[in-house]
XYZ file of C-alpha atoms in Angstrom:
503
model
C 0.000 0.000 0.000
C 1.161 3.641 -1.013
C 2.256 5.691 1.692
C 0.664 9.163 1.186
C 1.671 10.549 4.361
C 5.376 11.040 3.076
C 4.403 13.622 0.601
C 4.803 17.475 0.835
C 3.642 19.940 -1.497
C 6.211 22.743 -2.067
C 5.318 25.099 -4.669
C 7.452 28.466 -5.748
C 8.227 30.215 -8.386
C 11.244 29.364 -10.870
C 14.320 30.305 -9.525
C 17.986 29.580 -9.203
C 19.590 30.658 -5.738
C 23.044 29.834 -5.218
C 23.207 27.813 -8.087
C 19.928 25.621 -6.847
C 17.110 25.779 -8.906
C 13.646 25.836 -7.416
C 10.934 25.222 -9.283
C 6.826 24.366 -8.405
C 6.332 21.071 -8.085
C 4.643 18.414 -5.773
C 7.262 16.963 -4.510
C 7.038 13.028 -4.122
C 9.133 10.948 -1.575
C 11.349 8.244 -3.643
C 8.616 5.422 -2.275
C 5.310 6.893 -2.952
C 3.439 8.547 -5.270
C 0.624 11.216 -5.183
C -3.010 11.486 -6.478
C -4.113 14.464 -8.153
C -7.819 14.718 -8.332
C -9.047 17.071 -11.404
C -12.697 17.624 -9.193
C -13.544 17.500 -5.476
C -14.688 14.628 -3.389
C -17.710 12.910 -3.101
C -19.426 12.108 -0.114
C -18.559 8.463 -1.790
C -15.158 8.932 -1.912
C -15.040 10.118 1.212
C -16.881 7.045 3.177
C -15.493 4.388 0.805
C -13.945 1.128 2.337
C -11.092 1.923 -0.389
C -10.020 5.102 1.144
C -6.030 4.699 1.541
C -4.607 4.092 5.013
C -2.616 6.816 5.110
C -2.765 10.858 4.105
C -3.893 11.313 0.461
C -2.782 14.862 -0.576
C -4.913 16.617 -2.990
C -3.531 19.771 -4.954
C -7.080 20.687 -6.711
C -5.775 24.589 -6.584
C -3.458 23.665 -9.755
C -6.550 22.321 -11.950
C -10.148 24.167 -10.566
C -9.836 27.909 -10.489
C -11.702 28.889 -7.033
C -11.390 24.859 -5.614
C -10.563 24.567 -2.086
C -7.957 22.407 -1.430
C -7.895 19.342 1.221
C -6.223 16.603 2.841
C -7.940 13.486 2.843
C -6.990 12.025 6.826
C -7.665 8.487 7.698
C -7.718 8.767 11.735
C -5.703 5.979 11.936
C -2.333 7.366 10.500
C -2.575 10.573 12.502
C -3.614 8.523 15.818
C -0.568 5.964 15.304
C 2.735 7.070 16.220
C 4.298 7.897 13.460
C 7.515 5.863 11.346
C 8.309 7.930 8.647
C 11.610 6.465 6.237
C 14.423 7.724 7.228
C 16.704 9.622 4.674
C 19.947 7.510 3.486
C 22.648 7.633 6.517
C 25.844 8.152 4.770
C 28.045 8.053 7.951
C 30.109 4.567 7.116
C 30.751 6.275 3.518
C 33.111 8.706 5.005
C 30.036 11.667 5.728
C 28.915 13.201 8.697
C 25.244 11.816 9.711
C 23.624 10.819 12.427
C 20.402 9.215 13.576
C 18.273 11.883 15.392
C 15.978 10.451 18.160
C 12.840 12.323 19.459
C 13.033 12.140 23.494
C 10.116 10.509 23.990
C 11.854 7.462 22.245
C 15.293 8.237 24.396
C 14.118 8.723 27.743
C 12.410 5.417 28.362
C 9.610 7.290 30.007
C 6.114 5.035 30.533
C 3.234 8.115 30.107
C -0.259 7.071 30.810
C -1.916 7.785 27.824
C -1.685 10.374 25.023
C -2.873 13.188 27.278
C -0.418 12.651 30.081
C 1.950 12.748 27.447
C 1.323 15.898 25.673
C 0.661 17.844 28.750
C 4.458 17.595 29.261
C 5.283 18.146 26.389
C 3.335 21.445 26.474
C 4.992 22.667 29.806
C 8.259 21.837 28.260
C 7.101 23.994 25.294
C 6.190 26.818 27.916
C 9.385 27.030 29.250
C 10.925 27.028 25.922
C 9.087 29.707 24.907
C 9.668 31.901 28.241
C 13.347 30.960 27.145
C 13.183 32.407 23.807
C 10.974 35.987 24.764
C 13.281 36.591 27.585
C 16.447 36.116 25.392
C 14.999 38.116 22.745
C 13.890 40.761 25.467
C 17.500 41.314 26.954
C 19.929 40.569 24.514
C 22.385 43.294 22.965
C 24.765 43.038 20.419
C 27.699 43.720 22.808
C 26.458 40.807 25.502
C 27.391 37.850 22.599
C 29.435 36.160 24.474
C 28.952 37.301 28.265
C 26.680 34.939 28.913
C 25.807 31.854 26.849
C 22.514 30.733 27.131
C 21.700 27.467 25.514
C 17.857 27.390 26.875
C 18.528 22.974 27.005
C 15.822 22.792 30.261
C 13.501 25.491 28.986
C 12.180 22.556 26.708
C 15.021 22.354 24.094
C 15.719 19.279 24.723
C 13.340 17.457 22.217
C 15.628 15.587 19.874
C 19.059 13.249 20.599
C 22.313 12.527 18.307
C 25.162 9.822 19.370
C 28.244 11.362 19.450
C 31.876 10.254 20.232
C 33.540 12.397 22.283
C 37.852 12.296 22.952
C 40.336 10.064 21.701
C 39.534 6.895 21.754
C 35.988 8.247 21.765
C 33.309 7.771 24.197
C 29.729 8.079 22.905
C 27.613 10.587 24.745
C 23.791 11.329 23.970
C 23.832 14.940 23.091
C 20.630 17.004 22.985
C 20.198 19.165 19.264
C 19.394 22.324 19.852
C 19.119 25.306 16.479
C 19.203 27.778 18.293
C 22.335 27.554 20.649
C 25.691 28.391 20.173
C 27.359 26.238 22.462
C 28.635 22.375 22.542
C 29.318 21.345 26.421
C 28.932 18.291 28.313
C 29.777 17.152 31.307
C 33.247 16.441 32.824
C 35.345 14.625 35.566
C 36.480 15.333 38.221
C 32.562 16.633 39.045
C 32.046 18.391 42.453
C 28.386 18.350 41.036
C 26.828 16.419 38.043
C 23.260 15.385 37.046
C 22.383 11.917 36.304
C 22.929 10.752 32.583
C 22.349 7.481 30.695
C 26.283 6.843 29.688
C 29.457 7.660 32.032
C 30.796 10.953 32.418
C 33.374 11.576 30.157
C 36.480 11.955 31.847
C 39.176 14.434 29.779
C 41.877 12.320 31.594
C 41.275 9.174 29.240
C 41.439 11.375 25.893
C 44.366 11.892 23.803
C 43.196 14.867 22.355
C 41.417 17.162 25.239
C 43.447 19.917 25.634
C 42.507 23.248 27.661
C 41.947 26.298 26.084
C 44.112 29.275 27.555
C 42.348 32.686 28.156
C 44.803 34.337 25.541
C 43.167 32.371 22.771
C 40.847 33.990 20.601
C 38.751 31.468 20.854
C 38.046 32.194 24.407
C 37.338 35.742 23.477
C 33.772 34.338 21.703
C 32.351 33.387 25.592
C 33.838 36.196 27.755
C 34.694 40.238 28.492
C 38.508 40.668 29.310
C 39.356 38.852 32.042
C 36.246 37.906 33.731
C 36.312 34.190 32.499
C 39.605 33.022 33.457
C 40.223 31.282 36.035
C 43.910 29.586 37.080
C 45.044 30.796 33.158
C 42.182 28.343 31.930
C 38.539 29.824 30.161
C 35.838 29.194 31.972
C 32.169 29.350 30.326
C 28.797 28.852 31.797
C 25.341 28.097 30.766
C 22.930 29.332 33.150
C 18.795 28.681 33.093
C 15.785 30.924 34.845
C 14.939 27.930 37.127
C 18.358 27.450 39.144
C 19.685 25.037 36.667
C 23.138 25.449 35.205
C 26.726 23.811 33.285
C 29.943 25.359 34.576
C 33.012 24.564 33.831
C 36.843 25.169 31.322
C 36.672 25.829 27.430
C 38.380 23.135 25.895
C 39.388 21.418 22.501
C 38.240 18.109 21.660
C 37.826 15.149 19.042
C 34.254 14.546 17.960
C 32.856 11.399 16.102
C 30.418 11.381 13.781
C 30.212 7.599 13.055
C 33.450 7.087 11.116
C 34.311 10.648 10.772
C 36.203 12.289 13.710
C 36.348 16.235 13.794
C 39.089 17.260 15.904
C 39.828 20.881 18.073
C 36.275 21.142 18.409
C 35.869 23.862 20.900
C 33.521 22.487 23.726
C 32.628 22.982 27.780
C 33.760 20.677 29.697
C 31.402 20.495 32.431
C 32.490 20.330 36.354
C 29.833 21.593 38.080
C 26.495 21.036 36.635
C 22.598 20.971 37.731
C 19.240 20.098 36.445
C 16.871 17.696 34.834
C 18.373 16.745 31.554
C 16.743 13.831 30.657
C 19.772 11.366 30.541
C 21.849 13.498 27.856
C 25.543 14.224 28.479
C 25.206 17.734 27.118
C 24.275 19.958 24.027
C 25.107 20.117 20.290
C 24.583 23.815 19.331
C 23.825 24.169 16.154
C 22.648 28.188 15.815
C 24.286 30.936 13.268
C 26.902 31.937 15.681
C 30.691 31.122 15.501
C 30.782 28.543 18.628
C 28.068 26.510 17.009
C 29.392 23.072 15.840
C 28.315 24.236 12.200
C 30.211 27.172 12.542
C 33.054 26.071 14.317
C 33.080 23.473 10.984
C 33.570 26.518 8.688
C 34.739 25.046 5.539
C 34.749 22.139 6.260
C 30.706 21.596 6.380
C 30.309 24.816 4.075
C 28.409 25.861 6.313
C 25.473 23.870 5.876
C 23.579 20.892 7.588
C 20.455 18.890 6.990
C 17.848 17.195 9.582
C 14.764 15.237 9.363
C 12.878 15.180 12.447
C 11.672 11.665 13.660
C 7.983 11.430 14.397
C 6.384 12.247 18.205
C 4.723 8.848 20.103
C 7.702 7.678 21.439
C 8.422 4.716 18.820
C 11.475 3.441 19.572
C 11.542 2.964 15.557
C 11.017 6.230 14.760
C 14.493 7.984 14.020
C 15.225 10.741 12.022
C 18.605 11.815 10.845
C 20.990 14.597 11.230
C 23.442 15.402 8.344
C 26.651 17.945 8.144
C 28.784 19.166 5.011
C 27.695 20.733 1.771
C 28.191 17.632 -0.339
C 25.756 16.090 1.249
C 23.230 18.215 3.354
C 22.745 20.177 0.418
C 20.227 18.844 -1.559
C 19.232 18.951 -5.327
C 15.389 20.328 -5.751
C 15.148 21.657 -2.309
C 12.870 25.240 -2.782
C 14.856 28.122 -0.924
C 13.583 30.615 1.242
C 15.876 33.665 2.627
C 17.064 33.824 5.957
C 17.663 36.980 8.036
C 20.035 37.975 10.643
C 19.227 39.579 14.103
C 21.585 41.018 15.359
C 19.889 41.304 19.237
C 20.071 37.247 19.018
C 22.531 36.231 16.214
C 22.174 32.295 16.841
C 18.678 32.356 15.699
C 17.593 31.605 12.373
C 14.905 33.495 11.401
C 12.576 33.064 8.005
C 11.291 35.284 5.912
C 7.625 34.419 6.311
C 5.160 36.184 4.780
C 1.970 34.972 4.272
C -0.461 32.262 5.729
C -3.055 29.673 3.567
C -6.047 27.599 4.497
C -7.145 25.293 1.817
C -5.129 27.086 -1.025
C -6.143 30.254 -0.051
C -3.829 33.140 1.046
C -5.298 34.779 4.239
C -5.849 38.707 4.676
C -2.763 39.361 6.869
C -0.299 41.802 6.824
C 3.170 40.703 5.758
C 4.805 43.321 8.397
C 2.815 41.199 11.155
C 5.977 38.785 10.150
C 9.303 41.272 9.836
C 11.789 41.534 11.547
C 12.414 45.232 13.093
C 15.957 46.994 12.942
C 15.634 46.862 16.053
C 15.501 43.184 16.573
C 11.672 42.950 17.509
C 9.340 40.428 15.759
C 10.061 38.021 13.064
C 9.701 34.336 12.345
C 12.337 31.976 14.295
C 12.733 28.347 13.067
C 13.618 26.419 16.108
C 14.066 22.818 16.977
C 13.301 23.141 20.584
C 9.573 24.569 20.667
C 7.345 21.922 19.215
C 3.947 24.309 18.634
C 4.263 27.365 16.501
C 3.166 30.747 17.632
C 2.139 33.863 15.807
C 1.132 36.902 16.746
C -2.412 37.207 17.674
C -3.814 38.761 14.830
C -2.386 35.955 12.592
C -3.222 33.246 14.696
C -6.953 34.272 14.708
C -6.769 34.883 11.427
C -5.658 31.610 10.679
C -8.043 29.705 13.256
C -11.057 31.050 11.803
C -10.426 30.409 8.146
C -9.341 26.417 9.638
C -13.021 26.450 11.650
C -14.520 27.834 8.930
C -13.631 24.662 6.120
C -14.247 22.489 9.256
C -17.302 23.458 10.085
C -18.948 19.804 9.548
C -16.818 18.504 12.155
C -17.869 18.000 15.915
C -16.076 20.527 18.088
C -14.372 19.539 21.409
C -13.453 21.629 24.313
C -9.927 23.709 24.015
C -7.524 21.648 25.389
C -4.210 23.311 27.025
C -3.204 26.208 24.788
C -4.902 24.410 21.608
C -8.838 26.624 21.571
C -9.786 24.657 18.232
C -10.380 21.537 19.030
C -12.822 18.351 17.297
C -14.472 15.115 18.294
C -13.671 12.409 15.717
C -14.565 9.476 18.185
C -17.326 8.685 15.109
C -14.921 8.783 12.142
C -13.067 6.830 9.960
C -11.555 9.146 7.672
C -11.844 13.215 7.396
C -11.756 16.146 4.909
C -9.165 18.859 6.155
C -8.369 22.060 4.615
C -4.353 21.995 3.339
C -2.864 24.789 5.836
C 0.260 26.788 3.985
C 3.340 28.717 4.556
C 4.112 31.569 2.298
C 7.374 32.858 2.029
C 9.556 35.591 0.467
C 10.255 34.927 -2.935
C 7.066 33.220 -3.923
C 7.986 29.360 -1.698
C 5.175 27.763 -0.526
C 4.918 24.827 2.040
C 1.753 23.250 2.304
C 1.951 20.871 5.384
C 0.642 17.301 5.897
C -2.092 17.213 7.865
C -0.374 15.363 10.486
C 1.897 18.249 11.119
C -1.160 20.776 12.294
C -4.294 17.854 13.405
C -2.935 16.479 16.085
C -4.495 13.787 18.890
C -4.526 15.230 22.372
C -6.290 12.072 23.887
C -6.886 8.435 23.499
C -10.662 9.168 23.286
C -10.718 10.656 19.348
C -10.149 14.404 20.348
C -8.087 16.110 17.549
C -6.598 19.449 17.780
C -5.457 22.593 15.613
C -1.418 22.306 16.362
C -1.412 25.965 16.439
C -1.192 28.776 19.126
C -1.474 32.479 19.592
C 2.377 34.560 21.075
C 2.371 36.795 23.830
C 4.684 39.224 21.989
C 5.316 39.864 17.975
C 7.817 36.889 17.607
C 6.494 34.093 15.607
C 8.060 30.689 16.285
C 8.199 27.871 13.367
C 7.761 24.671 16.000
C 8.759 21.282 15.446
C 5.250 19.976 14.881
C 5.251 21.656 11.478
C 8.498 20.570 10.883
C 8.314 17.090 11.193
C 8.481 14.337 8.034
C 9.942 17.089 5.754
C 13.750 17.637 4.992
C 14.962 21.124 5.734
C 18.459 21.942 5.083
C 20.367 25.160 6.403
C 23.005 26.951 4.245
C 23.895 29.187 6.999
C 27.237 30.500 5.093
C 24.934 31.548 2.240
C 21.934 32.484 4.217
C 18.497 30.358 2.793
C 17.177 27.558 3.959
C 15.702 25.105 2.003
C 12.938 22.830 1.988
C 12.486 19.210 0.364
C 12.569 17.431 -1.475
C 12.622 14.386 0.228
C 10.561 13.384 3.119
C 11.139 11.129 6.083
């Protein structure tokens, strides 16, 4: 049987960027295929017993002029937690990939049922997003540096990579996080350290750890003058607005990527350290700052790096996969969307968004509801560690109604946590959902699978709207709506790109 839930539409106008070449298409995962239906469904289609098992994506905007378009949902596939294919891992062919693991699948954690489950997911997401306001709120261009702020308990920690770390290496679960410039974990000797699944590393039984002096310029990335060095060694810390923290030296170090080893990666090295981590040794930064890993990669990676997020449910199967270097993160047929800079929080990535869609539709709001201000305020953040994405009010209602609107068949349910746009599908099979789209600068746009905005909240057939109103004028591009779909950043060039595989 054809899996339909692998498919994304991405549609833009022709381009070349960087040498890519974007062009509109429906873009088809190497294992399934897509129907295109020239006239919309009948109540017979709907109800048939030959309804696919999984999402059937209809693009009737290309063929009827004024057609609404929908996704056909079987309950089923967006019930089940989900096992999307997993993108070729290169990293025995001399490449730097990795599987990426959702923490519901690394932790080990037994939740109750689906609701237990999502309500901690959602107070991890309200940390996260305390994180990211309060960051956005304080920072200055001349604080880079003072204090490094990873945001790891404010909910960040949603996905896993494997890592080896020293010479001969010692794999460490590290926690992914976009929008961090900093790669620590922790250390011995440890006057205080959190529990984690592996041993502590222990710098003693590497070859290659070696301290980094507070002369280098290295050290001059994390710290004013003299106020990190301690005993001639740099010191960093990551600190958190609930106590926890990571303290400890700067230091070089040997990374391993399965095969591939990356040495005088700069790193913290962890002595005294506190919170709830979930098992993970430390952090993999991966933000638009220098002390990233990608940055710190430089030519070697070209500055670019591709990731697939696995599905949520906890499925031990379910991995997704993490991929460095411009050979082969980059991909061929990927449509490319302009990043911008802020300057008030340069490890951000932030996406020129413009627009919003229901059912093929571009909505009535204002594309300055989604820029960025010279002065650092607003704008659309793609980030890894907030799985819901927030927009502004306006937006957000915007979008709701239009969504209620094309739904208005359906059975509501009571709100449920932060999601006010909720449905009772204990009765149903299968469903007709408007497509829900991202429009971007350029002329991109991403129309989502339905899985990645109809989410269950429950075990008893309640379905919600995976979408959520911000308390300020950032807008926040969660990992919900990224899952399944290949996104790929060329941070040395500035675009990110998505497609065209799915996973």
């Amino acid at each position: 049987m054809l899996d339909f839930d692998r498919n994304i539409i991405l549609n833009g106008s022709r381009a070349e960027i960087l040498g890519y070449r974007s062009t509109p298409a429906i873009i088809n995962s190497a294992s399934a295929s897509v129907s295109v239906f020239t006239a919309p469904l009948s109540t017979a289609m709907v109800a048939s017993s030959a309804t696919p098992l999984f999402l059937v994506l209809l693009h009737l905007g290309l063929f009827i002029a004024g057609a609404t378009e929908f996704h056909l949902v079987h309950l089923r596939d967006l019930a089940a937690a989900g096992h999307h294919h997993r993108l070729p891992n290169p990293a025995n062919n001399g490449k730097l990939s990795l599987d990426l693991l959702h923490r519901d699948a690394f932790s080990g954690r037994n939740f109750s049922d689906r609701r237990h489950r999502l309500d901690h997911r959602l107070q991890r997401d309200a940390l996260r997003l305390a994180f990211l306001y309060r960051r956005l709120g304080g920072y200055h261009v001349d604080d880079f540096g003072s204090e490094v702020v990873s945001g790891l308990e404010q909910g960040s920690g949603e996905f896993f990579v494997r890592v080896g770390v020293g010479v001969p290496p010692r794999d460490q679960y590290m926690v992914v996080d976009s929008g961090s410039d900093i790669v620590w974990i922790q250390c011995r000797p440890c006057a205080q350290c959190y529990a984690q699944s592996d041993p502590v590393f222990d710098p003693a039984e590497s070859a290659s750890f070696a301290r980094v002096a507070c002369s280098s310029p290295i050290c001059g990335f994390l710290v004013s003058g003299d106020s990190g060095c301690y005993a001639g060694d740099c010191r960093y810390e990551v600190s958190y607005s609930d106590g926890s923290y990571t303290r400890g030296t700067l230091a070089l170090e040997t990374l391993t990527f399965g095969n591939v080893a990356v040495r005088d990666v700069a790193i913290g090295c962890g002595h005294s350290n506190r919170g709830l981590f979930v098992g993970a040794a430390g952090l993999l930064g991966l933000g638009w700052g220098p002390m990233s890993f990608v940055g710190q990669l430089g030519g070697q990676a070209g500055g670019a790096f591709s990731y697939c997020l696995s599905s949520r449910g906890g499925g031990g199967a379910a991995a997704g996969s993490l991929i460095f270097g411009r050979t082969s993160a980059v991909p061929v047929g990927a449509v490319w969307v302009p990043l911008t800079r802020n300057l008030r929080a340069p490890s951000f990535y932030y996406v020129r968004l413009v627009g919003l869609g229901v059912g093929g539709w571009r909505l009535p709001v204002r594309e300055d509801v989604f820029r960025l201000s010279e002065e650092g305020e607003g704008g659309v953040v793609m980030d890894t560690g907030t799985a819901v994405t927030r927009l502004p009010p306006t937006a957000y209602a915007t979008l709701r109604d239009a969504f209620a609107s094309a739904t208005a068949g359906l059975p509501r349910a009571p709100a449920t946590s932060i999601f006010d746009t909720c449905y009772d599908l204990s009765g149903y099979e299968s469903v007709r959902v408007p497509t829900v789209s991202f429009y971007f600068a350029g002329g991109a746009i991403l129309t989502l699978p339905a899985r990645n905005f109809l989410i269950p909240v429950d075990d008893a057939g309640r379905f919600c709207f995976a979408f959520a109103p911000s308390t300020s004028g950032l807008s926040i591009m969660g990992n919900i709506q990224q899952e399944g779909i290949q996104i790929t950043f060329d941070a040395a060039n500035g675009f990110v790109g998505f497609g065209p595989n799915t996973c």
